[in-house]
Coordinates of N, CA and C in Angstrom, one line a residue:
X1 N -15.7 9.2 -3.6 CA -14.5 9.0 -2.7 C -13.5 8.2 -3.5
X2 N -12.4 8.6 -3.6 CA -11.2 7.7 -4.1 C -10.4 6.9 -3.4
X3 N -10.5 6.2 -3.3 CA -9.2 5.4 -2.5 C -7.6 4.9 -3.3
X4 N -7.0 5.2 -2.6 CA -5.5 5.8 -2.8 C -5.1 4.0 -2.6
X5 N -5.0 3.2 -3.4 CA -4.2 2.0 -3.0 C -2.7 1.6 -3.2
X6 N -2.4 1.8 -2.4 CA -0.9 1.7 -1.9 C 0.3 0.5 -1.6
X7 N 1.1 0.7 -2.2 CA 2.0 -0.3 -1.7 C 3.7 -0.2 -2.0
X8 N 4.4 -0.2 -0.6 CA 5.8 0.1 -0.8 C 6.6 -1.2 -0.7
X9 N 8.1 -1.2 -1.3 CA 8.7 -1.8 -0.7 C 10.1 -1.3 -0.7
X10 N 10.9 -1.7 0.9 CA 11.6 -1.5 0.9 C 12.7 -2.2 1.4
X11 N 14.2 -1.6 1.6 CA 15.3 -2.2 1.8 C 15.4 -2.9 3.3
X12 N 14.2 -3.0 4.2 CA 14.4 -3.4 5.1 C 13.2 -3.1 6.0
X13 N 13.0 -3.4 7.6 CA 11.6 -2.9 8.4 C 11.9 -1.4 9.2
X14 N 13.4 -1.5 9.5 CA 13.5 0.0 10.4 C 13.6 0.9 9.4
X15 N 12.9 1.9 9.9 CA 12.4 3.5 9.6 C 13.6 4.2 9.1
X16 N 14.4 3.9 10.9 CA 15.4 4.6 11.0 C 16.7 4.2 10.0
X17 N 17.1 3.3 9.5 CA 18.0 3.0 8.6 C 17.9 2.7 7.3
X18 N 16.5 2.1 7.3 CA 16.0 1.7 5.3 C 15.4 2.8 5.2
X19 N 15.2 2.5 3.7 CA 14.4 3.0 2.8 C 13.5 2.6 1.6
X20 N 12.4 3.4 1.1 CA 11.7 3.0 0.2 C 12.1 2.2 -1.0
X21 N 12.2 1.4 -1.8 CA 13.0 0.9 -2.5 C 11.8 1.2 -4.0
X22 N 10.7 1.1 -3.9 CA 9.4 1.0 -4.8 C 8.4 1.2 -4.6
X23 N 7.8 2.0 -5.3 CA 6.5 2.6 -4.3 C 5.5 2.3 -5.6
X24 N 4.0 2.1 -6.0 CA 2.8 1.5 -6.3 C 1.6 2.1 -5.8
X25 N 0.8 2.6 -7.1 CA -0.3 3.0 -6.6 C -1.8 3.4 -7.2
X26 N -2.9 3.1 -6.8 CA -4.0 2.8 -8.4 C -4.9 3.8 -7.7
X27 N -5.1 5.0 -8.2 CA -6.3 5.6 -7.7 C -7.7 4.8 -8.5
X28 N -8.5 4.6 -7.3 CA -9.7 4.0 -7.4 C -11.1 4.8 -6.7
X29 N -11.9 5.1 -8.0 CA -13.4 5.7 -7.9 C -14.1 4.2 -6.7
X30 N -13.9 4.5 -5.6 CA -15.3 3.8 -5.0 C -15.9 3.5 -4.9
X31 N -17.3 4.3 -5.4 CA -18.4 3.6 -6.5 C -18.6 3.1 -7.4
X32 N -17.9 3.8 -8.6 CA -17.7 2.9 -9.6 C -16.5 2.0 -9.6
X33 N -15.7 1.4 -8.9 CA -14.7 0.6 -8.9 C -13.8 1.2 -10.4
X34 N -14.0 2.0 -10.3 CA -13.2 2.0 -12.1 C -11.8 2.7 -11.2
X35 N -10.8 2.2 -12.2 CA -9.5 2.9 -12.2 C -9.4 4.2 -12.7
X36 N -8.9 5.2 -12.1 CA -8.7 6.7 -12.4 C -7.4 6.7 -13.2
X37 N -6.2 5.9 -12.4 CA -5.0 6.3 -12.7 C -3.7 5.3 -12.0
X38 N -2.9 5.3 -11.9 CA -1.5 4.0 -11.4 C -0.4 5.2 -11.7
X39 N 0.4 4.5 -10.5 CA 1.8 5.1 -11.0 C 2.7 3.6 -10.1
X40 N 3.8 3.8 -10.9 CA 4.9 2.9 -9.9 C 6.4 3.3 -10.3
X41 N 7.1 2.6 -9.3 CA 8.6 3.5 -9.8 C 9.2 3.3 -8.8
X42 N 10.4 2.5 -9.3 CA 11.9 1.9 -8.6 C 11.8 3.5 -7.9
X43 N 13.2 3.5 -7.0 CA 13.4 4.4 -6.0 C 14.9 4.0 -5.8
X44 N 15.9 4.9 -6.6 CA 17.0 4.8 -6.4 C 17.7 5.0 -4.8
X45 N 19.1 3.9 -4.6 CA 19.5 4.7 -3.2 C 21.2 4.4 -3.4
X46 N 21.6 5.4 -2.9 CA 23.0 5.0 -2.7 C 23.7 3.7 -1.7
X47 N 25.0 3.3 -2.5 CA 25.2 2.6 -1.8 C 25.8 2.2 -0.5
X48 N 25.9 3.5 0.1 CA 25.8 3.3 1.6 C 24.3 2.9 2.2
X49 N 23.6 2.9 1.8 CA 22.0 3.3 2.2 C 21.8 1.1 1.7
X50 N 22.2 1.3 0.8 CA 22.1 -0.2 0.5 C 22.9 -1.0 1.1
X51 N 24.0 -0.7 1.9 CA 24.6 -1.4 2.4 C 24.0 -2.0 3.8
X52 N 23.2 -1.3 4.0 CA 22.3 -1.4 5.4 C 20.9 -2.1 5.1
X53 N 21.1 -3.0 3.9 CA 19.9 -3.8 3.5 C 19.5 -4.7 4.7
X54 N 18.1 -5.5 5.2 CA 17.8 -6.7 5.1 C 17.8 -8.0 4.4
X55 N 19.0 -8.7 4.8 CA 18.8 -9.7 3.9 C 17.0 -10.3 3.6
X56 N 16.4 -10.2 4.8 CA 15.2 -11.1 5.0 C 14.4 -10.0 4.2
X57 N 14.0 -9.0 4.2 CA 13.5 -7.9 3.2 C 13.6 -8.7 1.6
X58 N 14.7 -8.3 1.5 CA 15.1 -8.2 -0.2 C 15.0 -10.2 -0.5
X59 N 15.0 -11.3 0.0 CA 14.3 -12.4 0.0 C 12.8 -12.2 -0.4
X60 N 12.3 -11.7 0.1 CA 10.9 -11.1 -0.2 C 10.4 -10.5 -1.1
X61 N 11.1 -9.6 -1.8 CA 11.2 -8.8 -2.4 C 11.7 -8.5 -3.3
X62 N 12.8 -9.6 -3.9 CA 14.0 -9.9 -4.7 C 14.4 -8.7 -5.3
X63 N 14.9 -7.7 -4.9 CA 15.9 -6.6 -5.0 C 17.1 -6.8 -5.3
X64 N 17.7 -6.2 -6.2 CA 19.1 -6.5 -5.6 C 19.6 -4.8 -6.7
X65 N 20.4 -4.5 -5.8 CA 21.1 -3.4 -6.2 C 21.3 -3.1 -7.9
X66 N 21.4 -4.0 -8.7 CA 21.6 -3.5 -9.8 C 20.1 -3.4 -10.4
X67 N 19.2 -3.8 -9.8 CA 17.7 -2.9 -10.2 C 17.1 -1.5 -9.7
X68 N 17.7 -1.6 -8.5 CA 17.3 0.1 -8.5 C 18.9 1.2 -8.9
X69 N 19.5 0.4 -9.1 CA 20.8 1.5 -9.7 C 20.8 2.8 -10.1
X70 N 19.9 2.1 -11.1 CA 19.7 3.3 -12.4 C 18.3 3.9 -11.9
X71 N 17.2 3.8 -11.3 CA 16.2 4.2 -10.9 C 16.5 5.5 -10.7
X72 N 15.1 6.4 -10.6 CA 15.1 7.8 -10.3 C 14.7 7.9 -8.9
X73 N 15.7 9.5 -8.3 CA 16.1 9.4 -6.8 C 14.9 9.6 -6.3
X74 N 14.8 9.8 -4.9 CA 13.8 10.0 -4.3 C 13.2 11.2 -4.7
X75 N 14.1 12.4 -4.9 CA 13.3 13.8 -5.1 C 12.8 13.4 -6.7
X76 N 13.1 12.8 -7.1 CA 12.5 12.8 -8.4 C 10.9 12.4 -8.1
X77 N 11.1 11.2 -7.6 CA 9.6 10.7 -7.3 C 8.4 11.1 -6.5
X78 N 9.3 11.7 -6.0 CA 8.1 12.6 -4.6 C 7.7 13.5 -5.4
X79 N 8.1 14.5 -6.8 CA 8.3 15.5 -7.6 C 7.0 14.7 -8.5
X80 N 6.7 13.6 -8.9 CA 6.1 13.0 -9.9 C 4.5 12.9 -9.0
X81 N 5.3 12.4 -7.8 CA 3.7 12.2 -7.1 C 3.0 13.0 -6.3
X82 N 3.5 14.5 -6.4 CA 3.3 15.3 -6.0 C 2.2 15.8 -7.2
X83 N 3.1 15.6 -8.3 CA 1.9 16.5 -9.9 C 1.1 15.2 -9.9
X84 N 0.9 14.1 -9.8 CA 0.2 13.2 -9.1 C -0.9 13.5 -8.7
X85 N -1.0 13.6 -7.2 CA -1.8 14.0 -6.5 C -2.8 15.5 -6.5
X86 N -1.4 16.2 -7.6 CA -2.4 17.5 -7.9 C -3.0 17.9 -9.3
X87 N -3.1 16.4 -10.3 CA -3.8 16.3 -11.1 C -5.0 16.2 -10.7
X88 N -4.7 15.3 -10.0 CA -6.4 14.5 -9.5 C -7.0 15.1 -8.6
X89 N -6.6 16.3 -7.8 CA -6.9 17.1 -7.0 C -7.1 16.2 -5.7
X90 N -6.3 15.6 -5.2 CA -6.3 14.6 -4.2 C -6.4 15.5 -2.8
X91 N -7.4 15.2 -1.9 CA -7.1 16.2 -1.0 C -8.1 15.1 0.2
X92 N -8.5 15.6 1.6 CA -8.5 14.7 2.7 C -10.1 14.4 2.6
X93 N -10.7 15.7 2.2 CA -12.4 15.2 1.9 C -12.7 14.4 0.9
X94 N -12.1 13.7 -0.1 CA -12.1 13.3 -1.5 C -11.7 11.8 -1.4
X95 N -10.4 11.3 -0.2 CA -9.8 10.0 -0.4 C -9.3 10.1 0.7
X96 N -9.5 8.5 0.7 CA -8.5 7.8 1.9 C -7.1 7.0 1.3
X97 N -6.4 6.9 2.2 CA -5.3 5.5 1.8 C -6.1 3.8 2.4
X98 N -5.9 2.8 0.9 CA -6.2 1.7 1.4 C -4.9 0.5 1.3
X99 N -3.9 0.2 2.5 CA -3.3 -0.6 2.2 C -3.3 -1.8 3.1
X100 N -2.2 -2.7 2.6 CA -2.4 -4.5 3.6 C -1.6 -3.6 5.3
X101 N -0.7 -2.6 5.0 CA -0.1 -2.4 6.1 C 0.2 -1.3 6.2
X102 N -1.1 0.0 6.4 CA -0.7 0.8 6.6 C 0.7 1.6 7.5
X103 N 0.7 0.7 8.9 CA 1.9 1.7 9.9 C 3.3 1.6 9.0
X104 N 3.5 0.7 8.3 CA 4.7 0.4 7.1 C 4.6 1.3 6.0
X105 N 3.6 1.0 5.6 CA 3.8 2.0 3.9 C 3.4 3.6 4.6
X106 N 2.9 4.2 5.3 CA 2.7 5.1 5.7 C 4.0 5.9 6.8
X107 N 4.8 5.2 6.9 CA 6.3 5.1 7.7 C 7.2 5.5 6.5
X108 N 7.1 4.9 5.4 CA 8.2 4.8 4.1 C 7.6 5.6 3.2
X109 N 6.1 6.1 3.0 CA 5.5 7.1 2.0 C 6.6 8.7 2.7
X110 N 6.4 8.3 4.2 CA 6.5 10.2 4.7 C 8.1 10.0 4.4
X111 N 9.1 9.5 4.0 CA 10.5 9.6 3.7 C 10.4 10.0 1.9
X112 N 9.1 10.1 1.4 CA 9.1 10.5 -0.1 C 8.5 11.8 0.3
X113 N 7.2 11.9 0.8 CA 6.8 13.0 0.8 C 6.4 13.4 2.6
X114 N 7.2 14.6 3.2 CA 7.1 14.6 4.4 C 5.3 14.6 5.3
X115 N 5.3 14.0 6.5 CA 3.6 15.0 6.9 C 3.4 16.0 6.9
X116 N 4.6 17.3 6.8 CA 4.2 18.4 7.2 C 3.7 18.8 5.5
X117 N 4.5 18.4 4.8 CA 4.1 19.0 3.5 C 2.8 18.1 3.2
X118 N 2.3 16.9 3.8 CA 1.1 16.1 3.3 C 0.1 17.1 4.0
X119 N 0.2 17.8 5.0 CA -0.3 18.7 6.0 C -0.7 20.1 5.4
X120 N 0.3 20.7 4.8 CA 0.2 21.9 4.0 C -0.7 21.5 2.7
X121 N -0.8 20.3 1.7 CA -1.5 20.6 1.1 C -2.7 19.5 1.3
X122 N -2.9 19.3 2.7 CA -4.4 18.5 3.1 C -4.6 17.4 2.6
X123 N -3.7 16.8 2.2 CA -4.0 15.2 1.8 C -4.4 14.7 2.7
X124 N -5.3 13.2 2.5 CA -6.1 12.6 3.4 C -4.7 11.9 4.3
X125 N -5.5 11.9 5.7 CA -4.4 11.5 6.6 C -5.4 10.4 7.4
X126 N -6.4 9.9 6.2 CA -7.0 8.2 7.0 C -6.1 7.3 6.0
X127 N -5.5 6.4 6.9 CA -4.8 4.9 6.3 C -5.4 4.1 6.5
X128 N -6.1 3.1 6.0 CA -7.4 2.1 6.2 C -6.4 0.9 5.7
X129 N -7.0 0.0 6.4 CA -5.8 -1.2 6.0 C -7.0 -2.5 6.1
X130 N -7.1 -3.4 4.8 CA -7.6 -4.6 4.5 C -7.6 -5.5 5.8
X131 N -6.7 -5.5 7.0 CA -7.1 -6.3 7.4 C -8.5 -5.9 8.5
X132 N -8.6 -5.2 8.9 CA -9.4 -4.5 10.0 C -10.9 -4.5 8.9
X133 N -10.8 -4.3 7.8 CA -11.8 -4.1 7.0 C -12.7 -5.3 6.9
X134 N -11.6 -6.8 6.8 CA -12.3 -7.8 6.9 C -12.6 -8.6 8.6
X135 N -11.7 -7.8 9.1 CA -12.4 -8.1 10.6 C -13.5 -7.8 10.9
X136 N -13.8 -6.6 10.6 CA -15.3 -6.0 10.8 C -16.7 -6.7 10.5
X137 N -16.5 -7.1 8.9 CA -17.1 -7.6 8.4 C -17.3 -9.2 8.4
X138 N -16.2 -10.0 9.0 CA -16.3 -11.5 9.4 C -17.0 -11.6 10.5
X139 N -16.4 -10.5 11.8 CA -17.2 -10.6 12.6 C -18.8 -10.4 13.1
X140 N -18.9 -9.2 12.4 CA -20.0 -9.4 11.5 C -21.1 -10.5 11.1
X141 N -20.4 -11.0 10.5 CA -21.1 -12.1 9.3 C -21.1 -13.5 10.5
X142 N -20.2 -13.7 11.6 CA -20.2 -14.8 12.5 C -21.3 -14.5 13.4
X143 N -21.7 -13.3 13.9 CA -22.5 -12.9 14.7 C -24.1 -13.1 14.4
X144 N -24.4 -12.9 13.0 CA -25.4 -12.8 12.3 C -25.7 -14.4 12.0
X145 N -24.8 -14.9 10.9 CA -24.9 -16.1 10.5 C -24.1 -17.4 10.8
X146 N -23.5 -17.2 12.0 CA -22.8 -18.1 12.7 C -21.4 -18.7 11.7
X147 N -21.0 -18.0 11.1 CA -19.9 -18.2 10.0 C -18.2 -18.2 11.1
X148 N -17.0 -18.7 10.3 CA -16.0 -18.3 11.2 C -15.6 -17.3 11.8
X149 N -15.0 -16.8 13.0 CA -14.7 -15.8 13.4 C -13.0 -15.5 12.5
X150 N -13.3 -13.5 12.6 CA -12.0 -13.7 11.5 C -10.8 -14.1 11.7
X151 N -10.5 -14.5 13.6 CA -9.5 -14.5 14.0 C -9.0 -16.1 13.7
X152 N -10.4 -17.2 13.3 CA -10.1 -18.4 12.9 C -9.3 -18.6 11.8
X153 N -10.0 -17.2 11.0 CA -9.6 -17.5 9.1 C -7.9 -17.0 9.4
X154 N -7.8 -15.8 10.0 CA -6.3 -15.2 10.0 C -6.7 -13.8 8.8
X155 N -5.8 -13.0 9.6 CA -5.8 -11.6 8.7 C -4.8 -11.0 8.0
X156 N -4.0 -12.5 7.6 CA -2.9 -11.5 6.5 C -3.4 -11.6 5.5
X157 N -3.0 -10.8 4.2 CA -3.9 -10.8 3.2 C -4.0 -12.0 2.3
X158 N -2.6 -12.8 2.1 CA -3.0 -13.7 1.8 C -4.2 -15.3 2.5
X159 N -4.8 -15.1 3.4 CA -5.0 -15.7 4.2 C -6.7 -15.5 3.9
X160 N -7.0 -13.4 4.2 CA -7.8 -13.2 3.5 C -8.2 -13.2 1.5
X161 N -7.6 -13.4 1.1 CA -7.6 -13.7 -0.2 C -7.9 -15.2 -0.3
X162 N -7.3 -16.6 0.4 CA -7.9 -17.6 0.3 C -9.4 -17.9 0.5
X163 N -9.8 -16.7 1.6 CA -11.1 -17.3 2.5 C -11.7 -16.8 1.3
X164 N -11.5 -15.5 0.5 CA -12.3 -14.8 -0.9 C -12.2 -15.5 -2.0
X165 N -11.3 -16.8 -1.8 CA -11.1 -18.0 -3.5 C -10.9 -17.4 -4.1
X166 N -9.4 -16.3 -3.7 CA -8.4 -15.8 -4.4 C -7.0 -16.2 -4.5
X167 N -5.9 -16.2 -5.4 CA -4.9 -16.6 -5.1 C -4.2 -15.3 -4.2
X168 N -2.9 -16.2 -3.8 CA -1.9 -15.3 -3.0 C -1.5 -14.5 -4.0
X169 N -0.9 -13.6 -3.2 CA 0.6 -12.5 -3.9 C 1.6 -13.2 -4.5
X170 N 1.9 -13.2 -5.1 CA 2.9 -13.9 -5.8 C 4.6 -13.5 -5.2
X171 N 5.2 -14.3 -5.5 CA 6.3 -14.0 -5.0 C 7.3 -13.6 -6.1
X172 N 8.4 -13.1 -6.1 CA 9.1 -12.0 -5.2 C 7.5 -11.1 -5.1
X173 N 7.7 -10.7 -4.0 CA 6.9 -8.9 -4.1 C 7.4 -8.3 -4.4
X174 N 6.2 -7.5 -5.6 CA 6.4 -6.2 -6.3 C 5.8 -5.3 -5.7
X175 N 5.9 -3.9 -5.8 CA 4.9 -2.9 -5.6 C 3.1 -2.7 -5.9
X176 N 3.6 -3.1 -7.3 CA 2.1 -2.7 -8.3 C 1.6 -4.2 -8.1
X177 N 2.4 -5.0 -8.0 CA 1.6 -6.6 -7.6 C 1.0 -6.5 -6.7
X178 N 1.4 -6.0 -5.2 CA 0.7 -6.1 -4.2 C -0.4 -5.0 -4.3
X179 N -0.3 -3.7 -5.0 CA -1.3 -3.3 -4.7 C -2.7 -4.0 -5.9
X180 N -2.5 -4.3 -7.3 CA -3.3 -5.2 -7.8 C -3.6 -6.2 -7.1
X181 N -3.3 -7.0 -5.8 CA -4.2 -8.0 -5.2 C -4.8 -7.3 -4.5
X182 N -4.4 -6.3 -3.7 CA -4.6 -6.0 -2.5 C -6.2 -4.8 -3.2
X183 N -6.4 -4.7 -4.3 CA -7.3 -3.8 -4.8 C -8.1 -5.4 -5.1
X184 N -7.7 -6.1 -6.1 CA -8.6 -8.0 -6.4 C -9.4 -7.7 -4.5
X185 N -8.5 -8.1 -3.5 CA -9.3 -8.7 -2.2 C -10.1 -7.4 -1.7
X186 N -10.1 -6.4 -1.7 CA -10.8 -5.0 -1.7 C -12.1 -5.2 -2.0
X187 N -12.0 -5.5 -3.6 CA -13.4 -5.6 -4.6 C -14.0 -6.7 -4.0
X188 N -13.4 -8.2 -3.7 CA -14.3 -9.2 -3.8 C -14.4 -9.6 -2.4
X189 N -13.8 -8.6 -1.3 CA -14.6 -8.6 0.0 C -15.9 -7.9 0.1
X190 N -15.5 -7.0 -0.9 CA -17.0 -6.0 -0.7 C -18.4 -6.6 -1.5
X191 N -18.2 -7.2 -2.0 CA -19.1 -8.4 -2.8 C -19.6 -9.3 -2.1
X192 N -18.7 -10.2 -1.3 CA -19.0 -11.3 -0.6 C -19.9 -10.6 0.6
X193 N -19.3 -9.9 1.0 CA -20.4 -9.0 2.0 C -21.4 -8.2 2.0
X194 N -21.9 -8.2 0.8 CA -23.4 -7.6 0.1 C -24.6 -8.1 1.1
X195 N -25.1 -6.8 1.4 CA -26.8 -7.5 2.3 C -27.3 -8.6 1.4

């Protein structure tokens, strides 16, 4: 099984007015933890489209228009991650998506590549998200060995990354940065939680 680790950012939280700004991604063998493959890549937008920024976003995120300027447009990149996914022969029996927030990056992936076309060629349509993964498994581990409940520790990733004596995401957020932690807290949850 491959897991598709993911991570977007973009010009804002509504659907309806932003857009992807950078999109991040490491195919990962799940048994062997090995890396298959990455891609990442700015995501140009016009500037009416940027005019409709979040300030509070791009704080985050430290964007600013003259980095994705020159970037390649959207059809370009959906075009890359399309021969992407049909290198690897990515399909719904083979891989899941693992991200910190799926309903977000799965909101801003379908504005690269639509569901109907993710539909037509059967890509996996499970989005698994880090925090529910470590819910399971803290509560879990509280029940068994009387440890904190996960709702004590907190479920943002950085929060889960401290409980794993990991550092935070670093700031500004990048793409390929979040998904390189967000793959770090992946590996060393599934360790910490070994029978």
């Amino acid at each position: 099984m491959i897991g598709i680790f993911l991570d977007i950012e973009s010009n804002g939280l509504d659907i309806q007015k932003h857009r992807a700004i950078e999109i991040a991604l490491k195919f990962i063998d799940l048994s062997s933890k090995k890396e298959i493959d990455s891609y990442e890549s700015i995501i140009y937008q016009p500037p009416e489209v940027w005019e409709l920024s979040d300030p509070n976003s791009l704080k985050v995120n430290g964007f600013t228009y003259e980095k994705i300027a020159h970037g390649p447009t959207e059809e370009q990149v959906t075009k890359e991650i399309l021969n992407l996914f049909k290198m690897h022969q990515i399909h719904r029996n083979c891989a899941v998506y693992i991200c910190q927030n799926p309903s977000f990056d799965r909101s801003f992936f379908a504005q690269l590549v639509t569901p109907k076309l993710q539909e037509e060629k059967l890509w996996p349509y499970h989005w698994l998200d880090l925090a529910s993964m470590f819910w399971a498994l803290q509560l879990k581990a509280h029940q068994l060995k009387e440890e904190a409940p996960p709702w004590e520790i907190g479920i943002s990733k950085n929060k889960i990354a401290h409980f794993l004596g990991l550092g935070e995401e670093k700031m500004p957020h990048k793409a390929m940065q979040g998904v390189e932690h967000l793959v770090e807290c992946y590996l060393q949850l599934n360790t910490c939680h070994q029978p």
